[in-house]
Coordinates of C-alpha atoms in Angstrom, one line a residue:
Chain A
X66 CA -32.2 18.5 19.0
X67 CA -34.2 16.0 16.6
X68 CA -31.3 15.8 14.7
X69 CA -29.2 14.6 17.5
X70 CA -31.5 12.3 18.7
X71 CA -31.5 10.8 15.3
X72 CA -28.5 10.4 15.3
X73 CA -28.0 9.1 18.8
X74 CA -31.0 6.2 17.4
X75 CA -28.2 5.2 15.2
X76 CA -25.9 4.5 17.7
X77 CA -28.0 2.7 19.8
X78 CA -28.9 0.4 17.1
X79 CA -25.0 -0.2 16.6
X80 CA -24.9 -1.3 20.0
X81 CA -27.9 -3.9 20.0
X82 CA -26.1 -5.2 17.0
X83 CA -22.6 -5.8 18.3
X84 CA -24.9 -7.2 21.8
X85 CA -27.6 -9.5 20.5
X86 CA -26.3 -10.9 17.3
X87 CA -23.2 -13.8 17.5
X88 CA -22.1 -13.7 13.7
X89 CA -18.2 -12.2 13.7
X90 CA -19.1 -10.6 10.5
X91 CA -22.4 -8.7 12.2
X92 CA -20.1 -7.5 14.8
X93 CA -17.8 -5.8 12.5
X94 CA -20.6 -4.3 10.9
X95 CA -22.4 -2.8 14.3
X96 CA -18.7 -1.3 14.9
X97 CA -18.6 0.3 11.5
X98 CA -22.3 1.8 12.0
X99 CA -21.0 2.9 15.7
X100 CA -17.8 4.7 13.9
X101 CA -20.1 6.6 11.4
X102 CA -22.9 7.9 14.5
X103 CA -19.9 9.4 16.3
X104 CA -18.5 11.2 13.5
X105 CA -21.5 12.4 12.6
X106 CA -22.4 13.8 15.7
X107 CA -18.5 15.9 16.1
X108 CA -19.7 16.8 13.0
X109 CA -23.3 18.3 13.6
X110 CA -22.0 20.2 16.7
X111 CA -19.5 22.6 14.8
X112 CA -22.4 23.4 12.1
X113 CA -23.4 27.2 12.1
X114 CA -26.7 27.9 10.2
X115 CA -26.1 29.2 6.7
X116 CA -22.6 28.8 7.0
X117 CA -19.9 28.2 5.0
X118 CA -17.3 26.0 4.2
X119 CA -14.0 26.5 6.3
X120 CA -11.8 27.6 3.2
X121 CA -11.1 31.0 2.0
X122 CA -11.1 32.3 -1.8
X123 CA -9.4 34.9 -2.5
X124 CA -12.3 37.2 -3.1
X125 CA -13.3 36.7 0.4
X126 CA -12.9 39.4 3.0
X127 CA -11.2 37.6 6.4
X128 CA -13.7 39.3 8.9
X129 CA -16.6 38.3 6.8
X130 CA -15.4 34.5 6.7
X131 CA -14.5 34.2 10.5
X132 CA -18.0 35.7 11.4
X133 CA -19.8 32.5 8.9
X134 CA -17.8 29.8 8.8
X135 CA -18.6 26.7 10.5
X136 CA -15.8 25.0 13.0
X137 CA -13.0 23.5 11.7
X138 CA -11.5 22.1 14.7
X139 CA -14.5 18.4 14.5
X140 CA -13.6 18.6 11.0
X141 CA -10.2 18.4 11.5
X142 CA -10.4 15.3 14.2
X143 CA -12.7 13.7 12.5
X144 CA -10.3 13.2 9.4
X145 CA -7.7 11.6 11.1
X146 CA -10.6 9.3 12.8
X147 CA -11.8 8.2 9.5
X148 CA -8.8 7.0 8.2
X149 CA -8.2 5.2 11.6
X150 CA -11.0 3.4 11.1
X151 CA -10.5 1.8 7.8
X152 CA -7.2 0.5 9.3
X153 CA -9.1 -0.8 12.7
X154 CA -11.5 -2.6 9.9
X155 CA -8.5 -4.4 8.3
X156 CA -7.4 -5.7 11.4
X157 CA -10.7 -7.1 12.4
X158 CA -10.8 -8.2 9.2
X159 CA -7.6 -10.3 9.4
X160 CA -8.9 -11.6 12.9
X161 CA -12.5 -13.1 11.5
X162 CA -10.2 -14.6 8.8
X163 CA -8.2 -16.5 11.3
X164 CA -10.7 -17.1 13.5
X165 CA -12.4 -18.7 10.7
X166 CA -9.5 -20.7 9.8
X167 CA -9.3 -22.4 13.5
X168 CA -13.0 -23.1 14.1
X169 CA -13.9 -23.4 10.7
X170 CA -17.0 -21.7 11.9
X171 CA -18.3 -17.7 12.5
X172 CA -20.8 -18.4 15.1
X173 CA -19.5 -16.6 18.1
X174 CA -21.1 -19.2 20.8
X175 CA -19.6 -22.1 18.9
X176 CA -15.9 -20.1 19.5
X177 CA -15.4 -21.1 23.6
X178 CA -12.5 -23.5 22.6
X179 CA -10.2 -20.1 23.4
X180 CA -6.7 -21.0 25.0
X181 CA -3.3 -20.7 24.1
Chain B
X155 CA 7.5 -2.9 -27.0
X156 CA 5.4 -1.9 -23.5
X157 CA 1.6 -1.6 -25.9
X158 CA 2.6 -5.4 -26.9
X159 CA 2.9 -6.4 -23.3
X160 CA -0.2 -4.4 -22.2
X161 CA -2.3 -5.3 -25.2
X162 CA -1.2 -9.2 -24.5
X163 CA -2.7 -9.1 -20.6
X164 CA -5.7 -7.3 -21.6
X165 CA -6.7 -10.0 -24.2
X166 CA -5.4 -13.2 -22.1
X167 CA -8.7 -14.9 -20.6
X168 CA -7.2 -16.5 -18.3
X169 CA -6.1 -14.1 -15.5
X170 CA -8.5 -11.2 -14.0
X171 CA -11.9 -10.5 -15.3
X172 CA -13.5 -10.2 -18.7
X173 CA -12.4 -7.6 -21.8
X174 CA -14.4 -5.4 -20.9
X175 CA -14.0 -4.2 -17.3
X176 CA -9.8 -4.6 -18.3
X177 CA -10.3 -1.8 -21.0
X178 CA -12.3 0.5 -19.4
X179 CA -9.8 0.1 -16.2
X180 CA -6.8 0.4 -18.4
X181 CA -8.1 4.1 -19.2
X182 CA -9.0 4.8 -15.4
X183 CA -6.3 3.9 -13.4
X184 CA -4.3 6.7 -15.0
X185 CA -7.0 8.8 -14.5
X186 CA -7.2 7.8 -10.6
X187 CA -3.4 8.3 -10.3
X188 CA -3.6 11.9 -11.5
X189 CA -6.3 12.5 -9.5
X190 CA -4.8 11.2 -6.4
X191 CA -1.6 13.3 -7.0
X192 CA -3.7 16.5 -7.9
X193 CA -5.7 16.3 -4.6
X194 CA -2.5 15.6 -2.5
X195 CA -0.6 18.9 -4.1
X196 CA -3.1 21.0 -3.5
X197 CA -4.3 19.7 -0.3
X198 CA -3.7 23.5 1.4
X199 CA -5.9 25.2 -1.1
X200 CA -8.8 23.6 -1.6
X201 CA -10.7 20.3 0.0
X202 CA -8.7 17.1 0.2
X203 CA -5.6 16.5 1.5
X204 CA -2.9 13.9 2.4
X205 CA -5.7 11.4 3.8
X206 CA -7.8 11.4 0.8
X207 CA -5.4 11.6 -1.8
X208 CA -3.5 8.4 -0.4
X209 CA -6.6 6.8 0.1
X210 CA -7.2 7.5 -3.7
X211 CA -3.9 6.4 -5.0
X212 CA -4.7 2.9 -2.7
X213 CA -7.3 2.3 -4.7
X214 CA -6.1 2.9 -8.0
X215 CA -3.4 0.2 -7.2
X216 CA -6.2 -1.9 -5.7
X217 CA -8.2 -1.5 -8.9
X218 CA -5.1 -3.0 -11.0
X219 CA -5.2 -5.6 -8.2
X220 CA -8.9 -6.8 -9.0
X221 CA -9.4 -6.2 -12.6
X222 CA -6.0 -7.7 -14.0
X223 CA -4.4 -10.1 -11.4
X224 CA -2.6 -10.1 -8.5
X225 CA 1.0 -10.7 -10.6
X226 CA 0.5 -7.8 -12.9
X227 CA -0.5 -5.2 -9.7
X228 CA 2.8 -6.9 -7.6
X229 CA 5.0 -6.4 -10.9
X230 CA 4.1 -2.2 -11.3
X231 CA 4.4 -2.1 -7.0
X232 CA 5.7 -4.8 -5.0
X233 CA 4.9 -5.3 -1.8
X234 CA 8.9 -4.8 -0.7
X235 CA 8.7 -1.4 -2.0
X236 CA 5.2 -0.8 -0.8
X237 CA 6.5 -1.3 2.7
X238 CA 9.8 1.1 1.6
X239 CA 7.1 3.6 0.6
X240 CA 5.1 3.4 3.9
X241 CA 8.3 4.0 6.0
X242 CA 9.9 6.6 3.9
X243 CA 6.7 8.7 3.9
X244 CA 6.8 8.4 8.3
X245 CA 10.6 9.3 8.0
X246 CA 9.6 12.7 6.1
X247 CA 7.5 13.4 8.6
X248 CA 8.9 13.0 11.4
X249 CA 12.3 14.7 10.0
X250 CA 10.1 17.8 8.8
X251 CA 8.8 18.0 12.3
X252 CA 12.2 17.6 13.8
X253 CA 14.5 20.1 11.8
X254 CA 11.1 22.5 13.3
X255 CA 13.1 21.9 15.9
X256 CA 16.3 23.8 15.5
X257 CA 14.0 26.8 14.8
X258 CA 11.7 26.8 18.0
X259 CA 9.6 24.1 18.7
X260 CA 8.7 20.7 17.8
X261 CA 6.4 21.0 14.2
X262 CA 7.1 24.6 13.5
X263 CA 6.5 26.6 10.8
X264 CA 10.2 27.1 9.6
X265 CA 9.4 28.0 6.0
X266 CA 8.9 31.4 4.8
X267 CA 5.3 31.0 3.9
X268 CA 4.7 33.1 1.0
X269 CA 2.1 34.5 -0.6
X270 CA -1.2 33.3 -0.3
X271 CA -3.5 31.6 -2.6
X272 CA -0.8 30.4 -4.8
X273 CA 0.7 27.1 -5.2
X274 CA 4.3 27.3 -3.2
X275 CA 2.8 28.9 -0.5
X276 CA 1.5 27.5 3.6
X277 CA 5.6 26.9 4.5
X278 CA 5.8 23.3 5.5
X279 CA 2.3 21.9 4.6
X280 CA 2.1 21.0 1.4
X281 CA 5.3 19.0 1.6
X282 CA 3.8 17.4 4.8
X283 CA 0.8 16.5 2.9
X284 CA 2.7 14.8 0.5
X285 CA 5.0 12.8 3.0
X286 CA 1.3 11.5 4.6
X287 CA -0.2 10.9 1.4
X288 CA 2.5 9.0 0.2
X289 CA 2.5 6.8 3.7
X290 CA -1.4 6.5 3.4
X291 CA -1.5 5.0 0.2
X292 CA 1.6 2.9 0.7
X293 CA 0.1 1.5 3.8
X294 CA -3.4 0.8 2.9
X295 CA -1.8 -1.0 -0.6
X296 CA 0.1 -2.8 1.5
X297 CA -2.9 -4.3 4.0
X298 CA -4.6 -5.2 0.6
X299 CA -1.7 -7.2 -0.8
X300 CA -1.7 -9.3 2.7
X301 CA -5.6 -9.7 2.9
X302 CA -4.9 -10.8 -0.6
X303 CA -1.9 -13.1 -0.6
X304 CA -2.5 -14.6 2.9
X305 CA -6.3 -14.1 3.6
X306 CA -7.4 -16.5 1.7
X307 CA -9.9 -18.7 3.2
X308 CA -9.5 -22.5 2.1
X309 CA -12.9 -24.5 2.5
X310 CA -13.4 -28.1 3.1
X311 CA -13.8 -29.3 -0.3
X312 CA -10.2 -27.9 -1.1
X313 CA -8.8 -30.0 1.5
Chain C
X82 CA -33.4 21.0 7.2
X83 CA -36.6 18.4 5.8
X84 CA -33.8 16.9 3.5
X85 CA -31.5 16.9 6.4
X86 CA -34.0 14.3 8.5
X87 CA -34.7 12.3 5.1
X88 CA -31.4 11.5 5.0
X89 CA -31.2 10.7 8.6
X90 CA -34.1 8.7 8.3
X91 CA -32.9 6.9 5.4
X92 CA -30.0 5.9 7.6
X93 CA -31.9 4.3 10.0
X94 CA -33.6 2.2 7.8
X95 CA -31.0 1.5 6.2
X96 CA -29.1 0.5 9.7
X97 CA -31.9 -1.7 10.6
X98 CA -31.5 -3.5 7.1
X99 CA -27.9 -4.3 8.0
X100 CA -28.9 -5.5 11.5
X101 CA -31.7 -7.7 11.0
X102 CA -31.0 -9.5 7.6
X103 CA -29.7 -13.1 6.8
X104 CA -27.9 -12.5 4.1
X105 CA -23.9 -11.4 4.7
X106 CA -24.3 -9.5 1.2
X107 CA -27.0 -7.6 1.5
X108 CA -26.1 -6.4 5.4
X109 CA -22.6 -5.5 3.7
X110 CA -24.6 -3.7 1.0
X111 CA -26.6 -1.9 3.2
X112 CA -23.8 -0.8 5.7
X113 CA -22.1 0.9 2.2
X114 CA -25.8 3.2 2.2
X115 CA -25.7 4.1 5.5
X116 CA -21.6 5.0 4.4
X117 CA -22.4 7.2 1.4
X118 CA -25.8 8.6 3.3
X119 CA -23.2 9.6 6.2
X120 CA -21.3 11.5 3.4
X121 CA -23.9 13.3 1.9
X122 CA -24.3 14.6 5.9
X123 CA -20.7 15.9 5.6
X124 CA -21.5 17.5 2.4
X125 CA -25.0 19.3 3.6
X126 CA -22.9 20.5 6.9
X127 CA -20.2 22.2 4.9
X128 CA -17.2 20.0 4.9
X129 CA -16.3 19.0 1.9
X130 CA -12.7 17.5 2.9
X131 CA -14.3 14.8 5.0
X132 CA -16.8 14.0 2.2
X133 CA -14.4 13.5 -0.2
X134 CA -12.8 11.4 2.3
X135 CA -16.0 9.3 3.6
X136 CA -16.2 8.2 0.3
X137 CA -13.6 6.8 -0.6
X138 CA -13.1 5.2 2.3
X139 CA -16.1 3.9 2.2
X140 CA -15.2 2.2 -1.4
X141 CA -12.0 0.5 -0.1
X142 CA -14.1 -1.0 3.3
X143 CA -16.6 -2.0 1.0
X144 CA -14.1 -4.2 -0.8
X145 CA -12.5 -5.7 2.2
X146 CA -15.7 -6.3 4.3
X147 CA -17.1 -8.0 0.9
X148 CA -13.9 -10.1 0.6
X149 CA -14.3 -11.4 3.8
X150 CA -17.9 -12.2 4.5
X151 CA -18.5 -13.5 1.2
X152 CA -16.6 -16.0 0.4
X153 CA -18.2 -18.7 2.6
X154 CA -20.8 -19.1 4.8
X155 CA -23.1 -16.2 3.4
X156 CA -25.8 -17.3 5.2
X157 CA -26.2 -16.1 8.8
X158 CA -26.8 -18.4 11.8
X159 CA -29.5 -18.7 13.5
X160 CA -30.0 -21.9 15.1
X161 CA -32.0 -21.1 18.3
X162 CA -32.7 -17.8 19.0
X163 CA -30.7 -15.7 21.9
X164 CA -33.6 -14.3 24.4
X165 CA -31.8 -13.3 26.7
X166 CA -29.0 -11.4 24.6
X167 CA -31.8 -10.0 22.4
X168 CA -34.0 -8.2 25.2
X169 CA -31.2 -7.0 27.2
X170 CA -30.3 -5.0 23.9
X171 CA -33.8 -3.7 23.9
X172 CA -34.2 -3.0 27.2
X173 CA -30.3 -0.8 26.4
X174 CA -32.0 0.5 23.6
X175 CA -34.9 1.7 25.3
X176 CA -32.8 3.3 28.5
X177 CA -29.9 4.8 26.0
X178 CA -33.0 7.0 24.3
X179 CA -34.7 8.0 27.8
X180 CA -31.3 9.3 28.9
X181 CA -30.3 11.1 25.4
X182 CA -33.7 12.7 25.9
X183 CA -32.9 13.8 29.1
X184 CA -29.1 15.0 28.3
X185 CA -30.1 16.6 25.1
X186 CA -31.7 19.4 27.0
X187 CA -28.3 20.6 28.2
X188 CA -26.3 20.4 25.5
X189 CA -25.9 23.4 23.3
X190 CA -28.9 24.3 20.0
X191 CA -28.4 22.7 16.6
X192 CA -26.5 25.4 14.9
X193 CA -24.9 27.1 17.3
X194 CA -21.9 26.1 18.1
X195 CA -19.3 27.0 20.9
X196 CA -16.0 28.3 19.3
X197 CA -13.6 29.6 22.0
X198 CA -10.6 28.3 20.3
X199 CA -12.2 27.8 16.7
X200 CA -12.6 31.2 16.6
X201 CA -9.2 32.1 16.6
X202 CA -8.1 29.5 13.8
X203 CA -10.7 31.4 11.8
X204 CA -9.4 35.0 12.7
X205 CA -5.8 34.4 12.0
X206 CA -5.2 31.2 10.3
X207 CA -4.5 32.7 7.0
X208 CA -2.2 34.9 8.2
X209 CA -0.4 32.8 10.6
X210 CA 0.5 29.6 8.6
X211 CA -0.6 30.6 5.0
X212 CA -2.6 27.8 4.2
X213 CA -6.3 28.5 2.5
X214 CA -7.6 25.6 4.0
X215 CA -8.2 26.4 7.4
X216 CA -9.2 22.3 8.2
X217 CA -5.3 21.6 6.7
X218 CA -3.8 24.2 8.7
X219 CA -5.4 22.6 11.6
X220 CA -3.9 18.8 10.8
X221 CA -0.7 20.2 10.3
X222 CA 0.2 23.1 11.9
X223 CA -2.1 23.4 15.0
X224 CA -2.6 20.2 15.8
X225 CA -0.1 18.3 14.3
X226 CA 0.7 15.7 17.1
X227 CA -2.9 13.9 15.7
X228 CA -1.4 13.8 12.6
X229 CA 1.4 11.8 14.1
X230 CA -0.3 9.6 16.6
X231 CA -2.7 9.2 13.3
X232 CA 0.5 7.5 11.2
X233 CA 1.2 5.7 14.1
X234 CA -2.2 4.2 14.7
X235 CA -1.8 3.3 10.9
X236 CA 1.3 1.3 10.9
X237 CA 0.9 -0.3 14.1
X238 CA -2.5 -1.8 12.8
X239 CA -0.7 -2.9 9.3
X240 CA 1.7 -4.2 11.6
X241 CA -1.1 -6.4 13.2
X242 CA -2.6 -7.2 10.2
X243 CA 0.2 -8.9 9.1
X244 CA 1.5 -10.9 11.8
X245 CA -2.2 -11.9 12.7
X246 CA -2.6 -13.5 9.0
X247 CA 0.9 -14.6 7.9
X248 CA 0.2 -18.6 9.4
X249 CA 4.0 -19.7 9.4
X250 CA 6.9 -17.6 10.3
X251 CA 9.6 -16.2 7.7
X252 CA 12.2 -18.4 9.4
X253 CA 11.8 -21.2 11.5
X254 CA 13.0 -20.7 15.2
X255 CA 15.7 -23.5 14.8
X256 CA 17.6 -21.9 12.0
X257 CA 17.3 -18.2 13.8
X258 CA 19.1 -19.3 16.3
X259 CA 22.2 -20.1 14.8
X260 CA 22.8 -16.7 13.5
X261 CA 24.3 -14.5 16.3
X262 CA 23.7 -10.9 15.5
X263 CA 25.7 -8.3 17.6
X264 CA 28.4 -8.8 19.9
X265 CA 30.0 -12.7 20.5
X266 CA 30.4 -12.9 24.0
X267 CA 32.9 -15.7 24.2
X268 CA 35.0 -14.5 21.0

């Protein structure tokens, strides 16, 4: 419960940064912070206290590894949605740059110029 | 013939950065490589994976990019084949998941699987994990050569 | 679980660093704690394939958020001073909390989870695919549409990238037109 809330605090501060602040290069950055409170929180729901890691050595018995292991299935979404994220991150990337280039400016007011 | 060559870029001053970070990155790019390739082989029995070990390879590639120059990084990997690499690694893929096909459904298993625990085991995973590894790093090199060639930002005093 | 919250707690902080400072460096800087900090997380909670993962990651975004913010214009803007924009991100704030508070109460324990279909990876994964790694068998065997969509998502954004920052075409329109390709229709 705390540690959810926590968590949820760190989305909430992603969002205030991608509201209130007009710098192209903040926004990116409240979007990265958003990305890592999500997967954190897939994360903290498949957790089982004093569990254990979701791969089987071969000294392991089978029953006693299904009854303690934590939940693979978050584990195994979130690692696709990681690597989806650096590539979302180069794209924005590539549109500040360009942005940049046309306006010659990363204030987000100063960008209302937008047609064509 | 090759230590002359390698030797002659790690002591020119004018391209990348200074002696220092080019030797010690000379000795850990090879290190990275291997790396990369060990997580990616053994992705089924024990942590890592396509995804990381692609990601790892990327930035082995993206390490020769920043500590010799850009010329040196395009002349081991160009970015022709770096875009070869990115679709041949999606071909495998998707052909892996379509011979599954022929033997039931779409992705199947059709491999005999093998005993587990040991290296050639897990049927059609480990070469799945190499197909995406390969695409991974080929496709994230690939979005650093463009951030890199055409990204660049030219200010008013260049104009 | 105190090292859990420190580490939580750390995060924030950090977060706040990222948010509220002028300099473009240092709020890149600070995003890259918050990064590895998230990692350690993955580590503590027992997955070590999205650790090893996080981190590198986070390297390689480190590099390209750096390239981009600082090479002009490190300084952040702040001419006059939004009021508007900044209270109605408050007054969000504020609200969001209340209402996790309130939805928190239903959700299920820390610790606890449900695993009605997690349950029968772990039972039979071994024996059904092969694979040691139960998280691997589930990206390609189980689930292995993600995996694909995943690729997809990949090149399509490369794909993006590319036209967005390439400024003048390969060819220019005039030339491609002379070129027919495919069938002549008045041959």
């Amino acid at each position: 419960m705390l540690q959810y809330l926590l968590d949820m605090i760190i989305f909430a501060l992603g969002i205030y940064c991608l509201i209130a602040k007009r710098h192209i290069i903040k926004k990116i950055i409240g979007m990265c912070i958003i990305e890592y409170s999500i997967n954190l929180f897939l994360i903290l729901l498949g957790y089982r206290m004093h569990g254990i890691a979701p791969i089987i050595l071969p000294e392991m018995n089978n029953s006693y590894f299904a009854q303690y292991s934590v939940d693979p299935l978050p584990q195994a979404l979130v690692l696709t949605s990681i690597v989806i994220g650096l590539g979302t991150l180069a794209l924005m990337a590539a549109f500040a740059i360009k942005l940049y280039e046309k306006y010659r400016t990363f204030d987000m007011s100063e960008i209302h110029r937008l047609r064509g | 013939m090759k230590q002359d060559i390698i030797e002659e870029i790690t002591h020119d001053r004018s391209t990348g950065m200074t002696l220092i970070v080019k030797t010690v990155a000379k000795i850990m790019i090879a290190m990275m490589l291997l790396f990369g390739f060990y997580i990616i082989i053994y992705g089924h029995l024990t942590p890592g994976g396509g995804f990381a070990g692609g990601v790892i390879i990327a930035i082995a590639y993206v390490l020769m990019m920043l500590a010799f120059s850009r010329k040196v990084a395009l002349k081991k990997l160009s970015n022709f084949w770096a875009s070869i690499f990115d679709n041949l690694g999606m071909l495998a893929f998707i052909v892996i998941a379509y011979i599954g096909l022929g033997f039931g459904y779409f992705m199947y298993n059709f491999i005999w699987h093998g005993n587990p625990f040991h290296l050639i085991s897990a049927g059609i995973i480990p070469l799945c994990n190499i197909a995406i590894g390969i695409k991974v790093g080929a496709a994230l090199y690939a979005i650093f050569i463009g951030l890199s060639i055409y990204g660049r930002i030219t200010t008013k005093e260049e104009e | 679980m105190l090292l859990f919250d420190i580490i939580l707690i750390f995060m924030i902080i950090g977060t706040i660093i990222a948010v509220e400072t002028k300099n473009m460096l240092s709020a890149v800087v600070a995003v890259g704690a918050v990064g590895f900090g998230v990692s350690l997380l993955f580590l503590y909670l027992r997955a070590p394939d999205i650790a090893i993962t996080q981190v590198i990651v986070e390297v390689l975004s480190l590099i390209i958020l750096i390239r981009v913010a600082t090479h002009v214009d490190n300084v952040a803007i702040e001419r006059r001073i939004d009021n508007f924009a900044n209270m109605t991100g408050l007054i969000f704030i504020g609200l969001f909390i209340a209402f996790c508070i309130w939805a928190f109460t239903d959700v299920i324990p820390f610790a606890n989870p449900l695993m009605r279909v997690s349950q029968h990876y772990l039972d039979a994964g071994l024996r059904e695919t092969g694979a040691a790694n139960i998280v691997a068998a589930v990206i390609l065997d189980y689930r292995a549409y993600d995996t694909l969509g995943e690729a997809v998502v990949i090149f399509t954004s490369i794909l993006g990238a590319f036209v967005i920052l390439r400024s003048k075409g390969k060819k220019k329109l005039s030339e491609e037109d002379d070129i027919t390709v495919g069938i002549l229709e008045d041959a």
